[in-house]
Coordinates of C-alpha atoms in Angstrom, one line a residue:
X1 CA 0.0 0.0 0.0
X2 CA 1.1 3.5 -0.7
X3 CA 0.0 6.4 1.5
X4 CA -0.1 9.8 -0.1
X5 CA 0.2 13.0 1.9
X6 CA 1.3 16.4 0.6
X7 CA 2.5 19.4 2.5
X8 CA -0.9 21.2 2.2
X9 CA -2.5 18.1 3.9
X10 CA 0.2 18.2 6.6
X11 CA -0.7 21.9 7.3
X12 CA -4.4 21.1 7.5
X13 CA -3.6 18.2 9.8
X14 CA -1.8 20.5 12.2
X15 CA -4.6 23.0 12.3
X16 CA -7.2 20.3 12.9
X17 CA -5.2 18.7 15.6
X18 CA -4.9 22.1 17.3
X19 CA -8.6 22.5 17.1
X20 CA -9.1 19.0 18.5
X21 CA -6.8 19.8 21.5
X22 CA -8.8 23.0 22.3
X23 CA -12.2 21.4 21.8
X24 CA -15.6 23.2 21.5
X25 CA -18.3 23.8 24.0
X26 CA -21.4 21.6 23.8
X27 CA -24.5 23.7 23.0
X28 CA -26.4 24.5 26.1
X29 CA -29.7 23.3 24.7
X30 CA -28.5 20.0 23.3
X31 CA -30.1 16.8 24.4
X32 CA -27.4 14.6 25.9
X33 CA -26.6 11.1 27.0
X34 CA -24.0 9.6 29.4
X35 CA -21.0 7.6 28.3
X36 CA -20.3 4.8 28.3
X37 CA -23.4 3.4 26.7
X38 CA -22.6 -0.2 27.7
X39 CA -20.7 -0.2 31.0
X40 CA -18.4 -2.8 32.4
X41 CA -16.4 -5.3 30.6
X42 CA -17.5 -4.8 26.9
X43 CA -14.4 -4.1 24.7
X44 CA -13.9 -4.0 20.9
X45 CA -17.4 -3.1 19.9
X46 CA -18.7 -3.7 16.4
X47 CA -22.1 -2.5 15.1
X48 CA -24.5 -2.9 12.2
X49 CA -27.9 -1.4 11.4
X50 CA -31.0 -3.3 10.1
X51 CA -34.0 -1.0 9.4
X52 CA -34.5 1.0 12.6
X53 CA -32.6 -1.5 14.8
X54 CA -28.9 -1.5 15.8
X55 CA -27.0 -4.6 16.8
X56 CA -23.6 -4.6 18.6
X57 CA -21.2 -7.3 19.7
X58 CA -18.1 -7.1 22.0
X59 CA -15.2 -9.4 22.9
X60 CA -15.7 -12.1 25.5
X61 CA -12.2 -13.8 25.9
X62 CA -12.5 -16.7 28.4
X63 CA -16.2 -16.3 29.1
X64 CA -19.0 -18.5 27.9
X65 CA -21.4 -18.0 26.1
X66 CA -19.2 -16.0 23.8
X67 CA -19.7 -12.7 22.0
X68 CA -22.6 -10.9 23.7
X69 CA -25.2 -9.4 21.3
X70 CA -26.8 -6.1 22.2
X71 CA -29.8 -4.4 20.6
X72 CA -30.8 -0.7 20.5
X73 CA -33.3 1.5 18.7
X74 CA -31.7 4.8 19.8
X75 CA -27.9 4.0 20.1
X76 CA -28.0 5.0 23.8
X77 CA -30.2 2.4 25.5
X78 CA -28.9 -1.2 24.9
X79 CA -30.2 -4.6 25.9
X80 CA -28.3 -7.8 25.8
X81 CA -30.5 -10.2 23.7
X82 CA -28.2 -13.2 23.5
X83 CA -24.8 -14.5 22.4
X84 CA -23.4 -15.5 19.0
X85 CA -21.5 -18.5 20.5
X86 CA -24.1 -20.0 22.8
X87 CA -23.4 -23.8 22.5
X88 CA -20.3 -25.7 23.7
X89 CA -20.0 -27.2 20.2
X90 CA -19.4 -23.6 18.9
X91 CA -16.8 -22.6 21.5
X92 CA -14.1 -24.6 23.2
X93 CA -12.5 -22.5 26.0
X94 CA -11.1 -25.5 27.9
X95 CA -7.8 -24.6 29.7
X96 CA -7.5 -21.1 28.3
X97 CA -6.3 -18.1 30.3
X98 CA -8.2 -14.7 30.5
X99 CA -5.9 -13.3 27.8
X100 CA -7.0 -15.9 25.4
X101 CA -10.3 -16.9 23.9
X102 CA -12.5 -14.8 21.7
X103 CA -10.9 -11.6 20.4
X104 CA -12.6 -8.6 18.6
X105 CA -15.7 -9.9 16.8
X106 CA -17.2 -8.1 13.8
X107 CA -21.0 -8.1 13.1
X108 CA -22.4 -7.5 9.6
X109 CA -25.8 -7.9 8.0
X110 CA -26.3 -8.7 4.3
X111 CA -29.5 -9.8 2.4
X112 CA -31.3 -11.0 5.5
X113 CA -28.4 -12.8 7.1
X114 CA -26.3 -11.7 10.1
X115 CA -22.6 -12.6 10.0
X116 CA -20.2 -12.6 13.0
X117 CA -16.5 -13.1 12.3
X118 CA -13.9 -13.4 15.1
X119 CA -10.8 -15.4 16.2
X120 CA -10.3 -18.0 18.9
X121 CA -6.9 -17.4 20.5
X122 CA -5.1 -20.2 22.3
X123 CA -6.6 -23.1 20.4
X124 CA -4.6 -22.7 17.2
X125 CA -7.9 -22.7 15.3
X126 CA -7.8 -19.1 13.9
X127 CA -10.7 -17.2 12.5
X128 CA -14.3 -18.3 11.9
X129 CA -17.7 -17.1 10.9
X130 CA -21.1 -17.9 12.3
X131 CA -24.4 -16.8 10.8
X132 CA -28.0 -16.2 12.0
X133 CA -31.3 -15.0 10.7
X134 CA -32.1 -13.6 14.1
X135 CA -29.3 -11.9 16.0
X136 CA -30.7 -13.2 19.3
X137 CA -30.0 -16.7 18.0
X138 CA -29.7 -19.4 17.2
X139 CA -26.4 -19.0 15.4
X140 CA -24.8 -21.5 13.2
X141 CA -21.9 -23.8 13.9
X142 CA -18.5 -22.1 13.1
X143 CA -17.3 -22.0 9.6
X144 CA -13.5 -22.1 10.1
X145 CA -11.5 -20.1 7.6
X146 CA -8.2 -21.8 6.8
X147 CA -5.2 -19.6 6.2
X148 CA -6.7 -16.5 7.8
X149 CA -3.8 -15.2 10.0
X150 CA -3.8 -12.8 13.0
X151 CA -6.7 -11.3 14.9
X152 CA -9.6 -8.8 14.5
X153 CA -11.1 -10.0 11.2
X154 CA -13.6 -7.9 9.2
X155 CA -16.1 -8.8 6.6
X156 CA -16.9 -6.4 3.7
X157 CA -19.7 -6.9 1.2
X158 CA -18.9 -5.0 -2.0
X159 CA -21.4 -3.7 -4.6
X160 CA -20.4 -6.3 -7.1
X161 CA -21.4 -9.2 -4.8
X162 CA -17.9 -10.1 -3.8
X163 CA -17.1 -10.5 -0.1
X164 CA -13.8 -9.8 1.5
X165 CA -12.2 -10.8 4.7
X166 CA -9.4 -8.8 6.3
X167 CA -7.3 -9.1 9.5
X168 CA -3.9 -8.4 10.9
X169 CA -0.5 -10.1 10.4
X170 CA 3.2 -9.6 11.0
X171 CA 5.2 -8.5 7.9
X172 CA 8.1 -10.6 6.6
X173 CA 10.5 -7.7 7.2
X174 CA 9.6 -6.2 10.6
X175 CA 10.9 -2.7 11.1
X176 CA 10.3 -2.7 14.8
X177 CA 9.1 -5.1 17.4
X178 CA 5.3 -4.3 17.3
X179 CA 5.2 -3.6 13.5
X180 CA 2.2 -5.2 11.8
X181 CA 0.0 -4.9 8.7
X182 CA -3.6 -5.4 7.7
X183 CA -4.3 -7.9 4.9
X184 CA -7.4 -8.4 2.7
X185 CA -8.5 -11.4 0.6
X186 CA -11.8 -12.4 -1.2
X187 CA -13.9 -14.9 0.8
X188 CA -16.1 -17.6 -0.8
X189 CA -19.3 -17.8 1.4
X190 CA -20.4 -21.1 -0.1
X191 CA -17.2 -23.0 0.4
X192 CA -16.1 -20.8 3.4
X193 CA -12.6 -20.5 1.8
X194 CA -10.3 -17.6 1.0
X195 CA -9.6 -17.3 -2.7
X196 CA -7.4 -15.3 -5.0
X197 CA -4.3 -13.3 -3.9
X198 CA -3.9 -11.8 -0.5
X199 CA -3.1 -8.0 -0.5
X200 CA -1.5 -5.9 2.2
X201 CA -4.0 -3.1 2.6
X202 CA -2.3 -1.0 5.3
X203 CA 1.2 -1.2 6.7
X204 CA 2.1 0.6 9.9
X205 CA 5.6 1.4 8.5
X206 CA 3.9 3.7 5.9
X207 CA 3.1 6.2 8.7
X208 CA 6.7 6.7 9.7
X209 CA 6.8 9.6 7.3
X210 CA 7.9 13.1 8.4
X211 CA 5.0 15.2 9.5
X212 CA 2.5 12.4 9.9
X213 CA 0.4 12.8 13.1
X214 CA 0.0 9.0 13.1
X215 CA 3.8 8.7 13.7
X216 CA 4.2 11.5 16.2
X217 CA 7.8 10.6 16.6
X218 CA 7.0 7.5 18.7
X219 CA 7.0 3.9 17.5
X220 CA 4.7 3.1 20.4
X221 CA 2.1 5.3 18.5
X222 CA 2.3 2.8 15.6
X223 CA 2.1 -0.4 17.7
X224 CA -0.6 -3.0 17.3
X225 CA -2.4 -1.9 14.2
X226 CA -5.7 -3.7 14.7
X227 CA -9.5 -3.6 14.4
X228 CA -9.8 -2.9 10.6
X229 CA -13.1 -2.2 9.0
X230 CA -14.0 -1.2 5.4
X231 CA -16.9 1.0 4.2
X232 CA -18.0 2.4 0.8
X233 CA -19.3 5.9 0.5
X234 CA -19.7 8.3 -2.5
X235 CA -17.5 6.3 -4.7
X236 CA -14.6 5.9 -2.2
X237 CA -13.5 2.9 -0.2
X238 CA -12.8 4.0 3.4
X239 CA -10.5 1.9 5.6
X240 CA -10.4 2.4 9.3
X241 CA -8.2 0.8 12.0
X242 CA -6.8 1.5 15.5
X243 CA -3.2 1.9 16.3
X244 CA -1.0 2.4 19.4
X245 CA -2.2 -0.6 21.4
X246 CA -5.2 -0.8 23.7
X247 CA -3.5 1.3 26.3
X248 CA -2.9 5.0 26.7
X249 CA -1.5 5.5 23.1
X250 CA -4.7 4.1 21.5
X251 CA -5.9 6.0 18.4
X252 CA -8.4 5.6 15.6
X253 CA -7.6 6.5 12.0
X254 CA -9.1 6.5 8.5
X255 CA -7.9 6.4 4.9
X256 CA -9.6 6.2 1.5
X257 CA -9.2 5.1 -2.1
X258 CA -11.1 4.9 -5.3
X259 CA -10.0 1.3 -5.5
X260 CA -10.5 -1.4 -2.9
X261 CA -6.9 -2.6 -3.0
X262 CA -5.5 0.9 -3.0
X263 CA -3.4 3.0 -3.0
X264 CA -5.0 4.7 0.0
X265 CA -4.9 8.4 0.8
X266 CA -4.3 9.4 4.5
X267 CA -6.8 11.6 6.2
X268 CA -4.8 14.7 7.1
X269 CA -6.7 15.0 10.5
X270 CA -5.7 11.5 11.6
X271 CA -6.1 10.2 14.2
X272 CA -9.8 11.2 14.2
X273 CA -10.3 9.9 17.7
X274 CA -7.6 9.6 20.4
X275 CA -6.9 10.6 24.0
X276 CA -3.2 9.7 23.8
X277 CA -2.1 13.3 24.4
X278 CA -4.3 13.7 27.5
X279 CA -3.5 12.9 31.1
X280 CA -3.6 9.3 32.3
X281 CA -6.1 10.5 34.9
X282 CA -8.4 12.0 32.3
X283 CA -12.0 10.7 32.9
X284 CA -11.8 8.6 29.7
X285 CA -8.5 7.1 28.4
X286 CA -7.4 4.6 25.7
X287 CA -10.1 5.4 23.2
X288 CA -10.0 3.3 20.0
X289 CA -10.9 0.1 18.3
X290 CA -14.0 1.6 16.7
X291 CA -16.7 0.9 14.2
X292 CA -18.9 3.3 12.2
X293 CA -22.6 3.1 11.5
X294 CA -24.8 5.3 9.4
X295 CA -27.8 6.8 11.2
X296 CA -29.3 8.8 8.3
X297 CA -27.6 10.7 5.4
X298 CA -24.5 12.5 6.7
X299 CA -25.3 11.6 10.3
X300 CA -23.3 8.7 11.5
X301 CA -22.2 7.3 14.9
X302 CA -19.0 5.7 16.2
X303 CA -18.8 3.0 18.8
X304 CA -15.4 2.4 20.4
X305 CA -13.8 1.1 23.6
X306 CA -12.5 3.3 26.4
X307 CA -11.4 3.1 30.0
X308 CA -12.5 5.1 33.0
X309 CA -9.5 5.4 35.4
X310 CA -10.0 5.8 39.1
X311 CA -8.4 9.2 39.6
X312 CA -8.4 9.4 43.4
X313 CA -5.7 6.7 43.7
X314 CA -2.0 7.1 42.8
X315 CA -1.5 6.2 39.1
X316 CA 1.6 4.2 38.2
X317 CA 3.0 4.8 34.7
X318 CA 1.6 2.4 32.2
X319 CA -0.7 0.9 34.9
X320 CA -3.8 3.0 35.0
X321 CA -6.3 1.8 37.6
X322 CA -9.4 1.2 35.5
X323 CA -11.2 -1.4 37.6
X324 CA -14.2 -1.8 35.2
X325 CA -12.1 -2.9 32.3
X326 CA -12.7 -1.6 28.7
X327 CA -16.2 -0.4 28.1
X328 CA -18.3 0.7 25.0
X329 CA -18.6 4.4 24.3
X330 CA -20.5 6.3 21.6
X331 CA -19.9 9.6 19.8
X332 CA -21.8 11.2 16.9
X333 CA -20.1 11.6 13.6
X334 CA -20.6 14.3 10.9
X335 CA -19.8 12.9 7.5
X336 CA -21.0 15.8 5.3
X337 CA -17.5 16.4 4.1
X338 CA -14.9 14.2 2.5
X339 CA -13.9 12.8 5.9
X340 CA -15.9 11.9 9.0
X341 CA -15.6 14.2 12.0
X342 CA -16.0 12.6 15.4
X343 CA -18.0 14.5 18.1
X344 CA -18.4 17.5 15.7
X345 CA -20.4 19.7 18.1
X346 CA -18.3 18.8 21.2
X347 CA -14.6 18.4 21.7
X348 CA -13.7 17.3 18.2
X349 CA -11.9 14.0 18.0
X350 CA -12.5 13.3 21.7
X351 CA -14.9 11.2 23.8
X352 CA -16.8 12.9 26.6
X353 CA -18.8 11.5 29.5
X354 CA -21.7 13.7 28.5
X355 CA -22.3 14.1 24.8
X356 CA -25.0 15.1 22.3
X357 CA -27.7 12.5 21.8
X358 CA -28.5 11.0 18.4
X359 CA -31.5 12.4 16.6
X360 CA -33.5 9.2 17.3
X361 CA -36.6 8.6 19.4
X362 CA -35.7 7.6 23.0
X363 CA -36.2 3.8 23.4
X364 CA -35.4 2.5 26.9
X365 CA -35.8 -1.2 27.7
X366 CA -37.8 -2.5 30.6
X367 CA -35.0 -4.7 31.9
X368 CA -34.9 -6.6 35.2
X369 CA -31.2 -7.4 34.9
X370 CA -30.4 -6.1 38.4
X371 CA -33.0 -8.0 40.4
X372 CA -33.0 -11.7 39.7
X373 CA -35.4 -14.1 41.3
X374 CA -34.6 -17.2 39.2
X375 CA -38.3 -17.7 38.3
X376 CA -37.7 -18.3 34.6
X377 CA -37.0 -21.6 32.9
X378 CA -33.7 -20.4 31.6
X379 CA -31.0 -18.0 32.7
X380 CA -31.1 -14.4 31.4
X381 CA -28.4 -13.7 28.8
X382 CA -26.6 -11.5 31.3
X383 CA -25.4 -14.6 33.2
X384 CA -22.2 -16.2 32.0
X385 CA -19.5 -18.7 33.0
X386 CA -15.8 -18.9 33.1
X387 CA -14.7 -21.2 30.2
X388 CA -17.0 -23.8 28.6
X389 CA -19.3 -25.7 30.9
X390 CA -19.3 -29.5 30.0
X391 CA -22.0 -30.6 32.4
X392 CA -25.2 -29.2 33.7
X393 CA -23.9 -28.3 37.2
X394 CA -26.6 -25.6 37.7
X395 CA -30.4 -25.9 37.5
X396 CA -33.5 -23.8 37.7
X397 CA -35.8 -26.8 37.6
X398 CA -34.6 -29.0 40.5
X399 CA -36.0 -26.5 43.0
X400 CA -38.5 -24.0 41.5
X401 CA -37.6 -20.3 42.2
X402 CA -34.0 -21.2 43.0
X403 CA -30.7 -21.4 41.2
X404 CA -29.2 -24.6 42.4
X405 CA -25.4 -24.9 42.0
X406 CA -23.6 -28.2 42.5
X407 CA -20.3 -28.2 44.5
X408 CA -17.6 -29.6 42.3
X409 CA -13.8 -30.0 42.8
X410 CA -13.0 -27.2 40.4
X411 CA -12.0 -23.8 41.9
X412 CA -11.8 -20.2 40.6
X413 CA -8.0 -20.4 40.8
X414 CA -7.7 -23.1 38.1
X415 CA -7.9 -23.0 34.3
X416 CA -11.2 -24.9 34.5
X417 CA -14.9 -24.2 34.4
X418 CA -15.8 -23.7 38.1
X419 CA -19.3 -23.7 39.6
X420 CA -19.6 -19.9 39.2
X421 CA -22.6 -18.1 37.6
X422 CA -21.7 -14.5 37.1
X423 CA -22.4 -11.1 35.5
X424 CA -20.4 -8.0 34.6
X425 CA -19.6 -5.4 37.3
X426 CA -21.0 -2.2 35.7
X427 CA -20.3 0.5 38.2
X428 CA -17.4 1.7 40.4
X429 CA -19.7 1.9 43.4
X430 CA -22.2 -0.9 43.7
X431 CA -23.6 -3.6 46.0
X432 CA -24.7 -7.2 45.4
X433 CA -26.9 -9.3 47.7
X434 CA -28.2 -12.8 47.6
X435 CA -30.2 -15.2 49.8
X436 CA -28.5 -18.5 50.0
X437 CA -29.4 -21.9 51.5
X438 CA -26.3 -24.0 52.0
X439 CA -25.2 -26.5 54.7
X440 CA -21.5 -27.2 54.4
X441 CA -20.8 -30.8 55.5
X442 CA -17.0 -31.0 55.1
X443 CA -14.2 -28.4 55.7
X444 CA -13.4 -28.3 52.0
X445 CA -17.0 -27.2 51.0
X446 CA -17.9 -23.5 50.4
X447 CA -20.5 -21.4 48.7
X448 CA -21.3 -17.8 48.5
X449 CA -20.3 -14.7 46.4
X450 CA -17.2 -14.3 44.2
X451 CA -15.8 -11.1 42.6
X452 CA -13.1 -12.0 40.1
X453 CA -10.7 -10.2 37.8
X454 CA -8.9 -13.4 36.7
X455 CA -7.9 -16.7 38.3
X456 CA -5.1 -15.1 40.2
X457 CA -7.0 -12.1 41.5
X458 CA -10.3 -12.4 43.2
X459 CA -12.4 -11.9 46.4
X460 CA -14.5 -14.6 47.9
X461 CA -17.3 -14.2 50.5
X462 CA -18.3 -17.8 51.3
X463 CA -19.8 -20.0 53.9
X464 CA -17.7 -22.9 55.2
X465 CA -17.7 -25.2 58.3
X466 CA -14.9 -24.7 60.8
X467 CA -14.6 -26.6 64.0
X468 CA -18.1 -27.9 63.4
X469 CA -19.6 -24.4 63.2
X470 CA -20.9 -22.6 60.1
X471 CA -18.5 -19.7 59.4
X472 CA -18.4 -16.9 56.9
X473 CA -15.0 -16.1 55.4
X474 CA -13.7 -13.2 53.3
X475 CA -10.8 -14.6 51.3
X476 CA -8.5 -12.6 48.9
X477 CA -6.1 -13.7 46.3
X478 CA -3.8 -11.3 44.4
X479 CA -1.0 -12.5 42.1
X480 CA 1.7 -13.6 42.4
X481 CA 0.4 -15.3 45.5
X482 CA -0.8 -18.8 44.9
X483 CA -3.0 -19.1 48.0
X484 CA -6.0 -17.4 49.4
X485 CA -5.6 -15.1 52.4
X486 CA -8.4 -15.0 54.9
X487 CA -9.1 -11.3 55.5
X488 CA -12.0 -11.8 58.1
X489 CA -14.4 -14.4 59.3
X490 CA -17.5 -14.7 61.6
X491 CA -19.3 -17.7 63.1
X492 CA -23.0 -17.6 62.1
X493 CA -26.1 -19.5 63.1
X494 CA -27.3 -22.4 60.9
X495 CA -30.0 -21.7 58.4
X496 CA -30.6 -19.5 55.3
X497 CA -28.3 -16.5 55.0
X498 CA -28.4 -13.2 53.2
X499 CA -24.9 -12.1 51.9
X500 CA -24.0 -8.6 50.9
X501 CA -20.8 -7.3 49.2
X502 CA -20.5 -3.6 48.7
X503 CA -17.8 -1.6 46.8
X504 CA -16.7 2.0 46.8
X505 CA -14.2 2.0 43.9
X506 CA -11.4 -0.2 45.4
X507 CA -12.7 -0.5 48.9
X508 CA -15.0 -3.5 49.7
X509 CA -17.3 -4.3 52.6
X510 CA -19.0 -7.6 53.6
X511 CA -22.1 -8.2 55.7
X512 CA -24.7 -10.9 56.4
X513 CA -28.2 -11.1 57.7
X514 CA -30.7 -13.9 58.7
X515 CA -33.7 -11.9 57.6
X516 CA -32.4 -9.4 55.0
X517 CA -33.1 -6.4 57.2
X518 CA -30.7 -6.5 60.1
X519 CA -27.1 -6.7 58.8
X520 CA -23.9 -7.6 60.6
X521 CA -20.5 -6.6 59.3
X522 CA -17.9 -9.2 58.7
X523 CA -15.3 -6.8 57.2
X524 CA -15.6 -3.1 56.2
X525 CA -13.3 -1.0 54.1
X526 CA -11.1 -3.7 52.7
X527 CA -8.8 -1.7 50.4
X528 CA -7.1 -3.4 47.4
X529 CA -5.7 -0.3 45.7
X530 CA -2.1 -1.3 46.3
X531 CA -2.5 -4.9 45.1
X532 CA -2.2 -6.7 41.8
X533 CA -6.0 -7.3 41.9
X534 CA -6.4 -3.9 40.4
X535 CA -4.5 -4.9 37.3
X536 CA -5.8 -8.4 36.9
X537 CA -7.8 -9.4 33.8
X538 CA -5.9 -7.0 31.4
X539 CA -8.3 -7.5 28.6
X540 CA -11.4 -8.4 30.6
X541 CA -13.1 -6.8 33.6
X542 CA -14.5 -7.8 37.0
X543 CA -17.4 -10.4 37.1
X544 CA -19.6 -10.9 40.2
X545 CA -21.9 -13.8 41.0
X546 CA -22.6 -17.0 42.9
X547 CA -19.9 -19.5 43.5
X548 CA -19.6 -23.0 45.0
X549 CA -16.7 -25.4 45.3
X550 CA -15.6 -28.6 47.1
X551 CA -12.0 -27.6 46.5
X552 CA -10.4 -30.6 44.9
X553 CA -12.6 -33.3 46.5
X554 CA -15.8 -35.0 45.3
X555 CA -19.0 -33.7 46.8
X556 CA -22.8 -34.3 46.6
X557 CA -23.7 -31.0 48.2
X558 CA -25.6 -28.2 46.5
X559 CA -26.1 -24.5 47.3
X560 CA -29.5 -22.8 46.5
X561 CA -29.9 -19.1 45.7
X562 CA -33.3 -17.6 45.4
X563 CA -32.4 -13.9 44.8
X564 CA -29.5 -11.9 43.4
X565 CA -29.7 -8.1 43.5
X566 CA -27.2 -5.9 41.8
X567 CA -27.5 -2.3 43.0
X568 CA -25.6 0.8 41.7
X569 CA -24.6 3.1 44.6

């Protein structure tokens, strides 16, 4: 690929970047919304529009079902309607770490069919496509694409009926350690095979030209070219991608060409979205990995990932404390000119916590996702598991109105599928409460609540038996430690228990009750800000839920839960 950029374009670029740095005030009478639009662990968003409906998917890594599917009518209110990988036959996560699994899905719709393309990292299986007529499911078995290297695949349906797949790969002659490129090749949807020649569409080395804002004098700005997408508008092919890695240097850029395979012209205002030159304690950092969607005419929107650092705590260089993981943000886009402009009536090229709302009718969903009584015949799509479950160790039928969880030898610290039913933590300040009926018989048996970043970093609030007495324990594990540390414990009376875990950013409190009204504290203000727990799950985010284990030994015991309440504070 050849990137063309003249001196006039460089001058324009400088002026636009200056305007971007200064920003513009939001109109006082603008209708606004709050970012992020999908909070908690929801990175690498991809979006498509069908009629008046919008559908969005995000990465899921080690969690099953894989690739959550969200639906919206107004781009602000989103409801999880299912998963693209919802059967064990579709997704083998056995033995994978949290930095493996499903990376960066892309969702597209063409002639009545939904397509989701992604990669499974850690299995050696590469990229695959699943299809559906209904985005809520069911989705097909995977169509594995042989010879498709790298991560972050994209599907592009051209006007002539041809379909193209693209992704990332390392070049034969690497200029620096993180140098990579984006390839494109035609895809046969009947045989599910790549055909024809593969072309290098974008090469990060092309941006190391003098005066390019993509280069910025730092090779770290050019690291990890990823998340490519292709669009066609007004006779031009537009290619987008992110660069700089998913950390502080993250940035989103766009190029165009009259020909699909190039040469491509660099937008002089690139990157069109970035916070890399802002403070690491800015309310939003690491913006990038984005996807465009047309609302109507020249009005478009951009969905992208970002992080919300906890600014009250000391920030170590390269280790921002963003406890919620990478979340999904939204900005409006004006595409009335040759190039799209992100957040045109706000701080141009920036993401903001409060932004102008799309010109769409407000469409909130009546969701009960924060108050679960387990009265349905199946779990709500919000509930998920670590790795692929191979047996039905949970049930909603064995005891009506309860979620019954079997105690099994597997634990949260292993690369296994433990008895853990969880959902995303969506707020910095929150509380969860559950009513549990559990009678531990042996010292190795436990059940209760678990808050986890990854298998080396978690907090347990569980009931055990110790010296013949039922005892609640708060246990903490933070890497590189290989054992749990008991933080606090309390002997309790036999019988049903209400358990409550509360968080104020990185400070956690634990309480219990026999009636759900009068609470007794087991531990208050447990601060984890100076531990590795904060940095666990680099690509994921904290998950909370109900946990049970017999810790390496067989058990016939079960734990019953008849409520689970998640409450933002």
